[in-house]
Short mmCIF file of C-alpha atoms in Angstrom, two decimals:
data_model
loop_
_atom_site.label_atom_id
_atom_site.label_comp_id
_atom_site.label_asym_id
_atom_site.label_seq_id
_atom_site.Cartn_x
_atom_site.Cartn_y
_atom_site.Cartn_z
CA MET P 845 -19.29 43.06 5.81
CA ASP P 846 -19.52 40.86 2.72
CA ASN P 847 -20.49 37.27 3.55
CA SER P 848 -20.93 36.20 -0.04
CA ALA P 849 -19.30 33.08 -1.44
CA ASP P 850 -18.75 31.79 -4.90
CA MET P 851 -21.16 29.10 -5.99
CA THR P 852 -20.72 26.46 -8.61
CA LEU P 853 -23.89 25.22 -10.20
CA LEU P 854 -23.93 21.50 -10.80
CA PRO P 855 -26.06 19.97 -13.50
CA TYR P 856 -29.14 18.32 -12.12
CA PRO P 857 -29.30 15.50 -12.23
CA PRO P 858 -25.51 15.14 -12.11
CA ASN P 859 -23.71 12.97 -14.62
CA CYS P 860 -21.74 9.84 -13.76
CA ALA P 861 -17.96 10.27 -13.97
CA LYS P 862 -17.68 6.87 -15.68
CA CYS P 863 -20.55 6.72 -18.18
CA ALA P 864 -21.52 10.45 -18.36
CA MET P 865 -25.21 9.55 -18.03
CA PRO P 866 -27.53 11.34 -15.57
CA ILE P 867 -27.71 9.90 -12.07
CA ASP P 868 -30.79 9.63 -9.88
CA ALA P 869 -29.96 10.74 -6.32
CA ALA P 870 -30.85 7.28 -4.95
CA ASP P 871 -28.27 5.71 -7.29
CA ALA P 872 -25.44 8.21 -6.70
CA ILE P 873 -22.19 7.86 -4.81
CA LEU P 874 -19.73 10.69 -4.23
CA ALA P 875 -16.19 9.36 -3.99
CA ALA P 876 -12.75 10.74 -4.74
CA GLY P 877 -14.39 14.07 -5.58
CA LYS P 878 -16.51 12.60 -8.37
CA ILE P 879 -20.09 11.40 -8.66
CA TYR P 880 -20.81 7.90 -9.94
CA HIS P 881 -23.69 5.51 -10.38
CA VAL P 882 -23.29 3.14 -7.42
CA ASN P 883 -22.53 0.21 -9.74
CA HIS P 884 -19.98 2.27 -11.74
CA PHE P 885 -17.68 3.08 -8.82
CA GLN P 886 -15.04 0.42 -9.24
CA CYS P 887 -11.34 -0.28 -8.95
CA ILE P 888 -9.34 1.11 -11.86
CA LEU P 889 -7.34 -2.14 -12.11
CA CYS P 890 -9.55 -5.13 -11.39
CA ALA P 891 -12.93 -3.44 -12.02
CA SER P 892 -14.37 -4.84 -8.79
CA HIS P 893 -17.18 -2.73 -7.40
CA ILE P 894 -16.35 -0.61 -4.38
CA ASN P 895 -19.48 -0.53 -2.26
CA SER P 896 -20.79 2.54 -0.51
CA GLY P 897 -18.83 2.81 2.71
CA GLY P 898 -16.28 0.31 1.41
CA HIS P 899 -12.58 0.90 1.87
CA PHE P 900 -10.70 2.25 -1.14
CA TYR P 901 -7.63 4.30 -1.98
CA VAL P 902 -7.23 7.20 -4.39
CA ARG P 903 -4.00 7.82 -6.25
CA ASN P 904 -3.71 10.29 -9.13
CA GLU P 905 -7.51 10.65 -9.08
CA ASP P 906 -8.00 6.91 -9.71
CA ALA P 907 -9.79 4.67 -7.20
CA TYR P 908 -8.27 1.34 -6.17
CA CYS P 909 -9.72 -1.47 -4.09
CA ASP P 910 -7.73 -2.41 -1.00
CA GLU P 911 -6.20 -5.51 -2.60
CA CYS P 912 -4.95 -3.79 -5.79
CA TYR P 913 -3.59 -0.77 -3.94
CA THR P 914 -1.72 -2.98 -1.50
CA ALA P 915 -0.24 -5.05 -4.32
CA LEU P 916 0.92 -1.99 -6.27
CA TYR P 917 1.95 0.68 -3.82
CA LEU P 918 2.66 -0.52 -0.29
CA ARG P 919 6.25 -1.05 0.78
CA ARG P 920 7.23 -4.70 1.01
CA CYS P 921 9.53 -6.70 3.22
CA TYR P 922 12.77 -7.69 1.50
CA ALA P 923 12.55 -11.26 2.84
CA CYS P 924 8.89 -12.30 2.64
CA LYS P 925 7.65 -9.72 0.10
CA LYS P 926 4.50 -9.05 2.16
CA PRO P 927 3.41 -5.44 2.81
CA LEU P 928 5.14 -3.66 5.66
CA ASN P 929 3.18 -2.07 8.47
CA ASN P 930 4.21 1.17 10.13
CA THR P 931 7.25 -0.37 11.81
CA ALA P 932 10.08 -1.82 9.79
CA ILE P 933 13.74 -2.57 10.30
CA VAL P 934 16.02 -0.83 7.84
CA ALA P 935 19.22 -2.82 7.37
CA LEU P 936 21.57 -3.81 4.56
CA GLY P 937 19.87 -1.27 2.31
CA ASN P 938 16.46 -2.94 2.60
CA LYS P 939 13.31 -2.87 4.75
CA TRP P 940 12.24 -5.89 6.77
CA HIS P 941 9.52 -7.08 9.15
CA GLU P 942 11.03 -7.49 12.59
CA ASP P 943 10.36 -11.25 12.42
CA CYS P 944 11.98 -11.54 8.99
CA PHE P 945 15.32 -9.96 9.87
CA HIS P 946 17.31 -12.74 11.50
CA CYS P 947 20.48 -14.81 11.20
CA LYS P 948 20.80 -16.46 7.80
CA THR P 949 22.01 -19.71 9.35
CA CYS P 950 19.96 -20.24 12.53
CA SER P 951 17.02 -17.86 11.91
CA LYS P 952 17.27 -16.46 15.44
CA PRO P 953 16.56 -12.74 15.88
CA PHE P 954 19.53 -10.52 16.59
CA GLU P 955 19.99 -9.56 20.23
CA ASP P 956 21.86 -6.30 19.78
CA LYS P 957 23.66 -6.34 16.45
CA CYS P 958 24.23 -8.44 13.39
CA PHE P 959 27.37 -9.28 11.47
CA VAL P 960 27.44 -8.95 7.71
CA LEU P 961 29.28 -11.15 5.25
CA PHE P 962 28.63 -10.82 1.51
CA ASP P 963 25.42 -8.83 2.13
CA GLU P 964 23.98 -11.53 4.41
CA ALA P 965 23.25 -11.02 8.13
CA TYR P 966 24.50 -13.45 10.74
CA CYS P 967 24.56 -13.74 14.52
CA ARG P 968 28.04 -13.58 16.06
CA GLU P 969 28.49 -17.37 16.19
CA HIS P 970 27.39 -18.06 12.65
CA TYR P 971 29.26 -15.08 11.23
CA TRP P 972 32.55 -16.59 12.36
CA GLN P 973 31.47 -20.00 11.12
CA ALA P 974 30.51 -18.59 7.70
CA ARG P 975 33.65 -16.51 7.54
CA GLY P 976 35.73 -19.63 8.16
CA ASN P 977 34.22 -21.16 5.02
CA TYR P 978 35.68 -18.38 2.85
CA ALA P 979 39.28 -17.46 2.25
CA ILE P 980 39.14 -13.75 3.04
#
């Protein structure tokens, strides 16, 4: 039985993915599949340092701090423009926080359904009131 495996020899000391200079093991961080000097591992957008053990995101092999990634890539609520969590209401062709999807007139949440007039959501009472304001 052959238990051999392919090995890839890395240069020692390894070189930093940002500056290409050798890295001492005490000053190295492995993140996103690359090795960096600790002070060279930073957000691709704002250049803030991402500390060892700090939270970061990788997209297209680039590292982003939490704030920049959230601003660029997370889905946002149609009403308040803040990032959506895992639960969202999909209505009128948009995504909403549950607290943000409510009657345009009274701001009360919908009990079971909403009524739509000119791409705006209303409760039953205010739908008929709004509809009365327009010659339909």
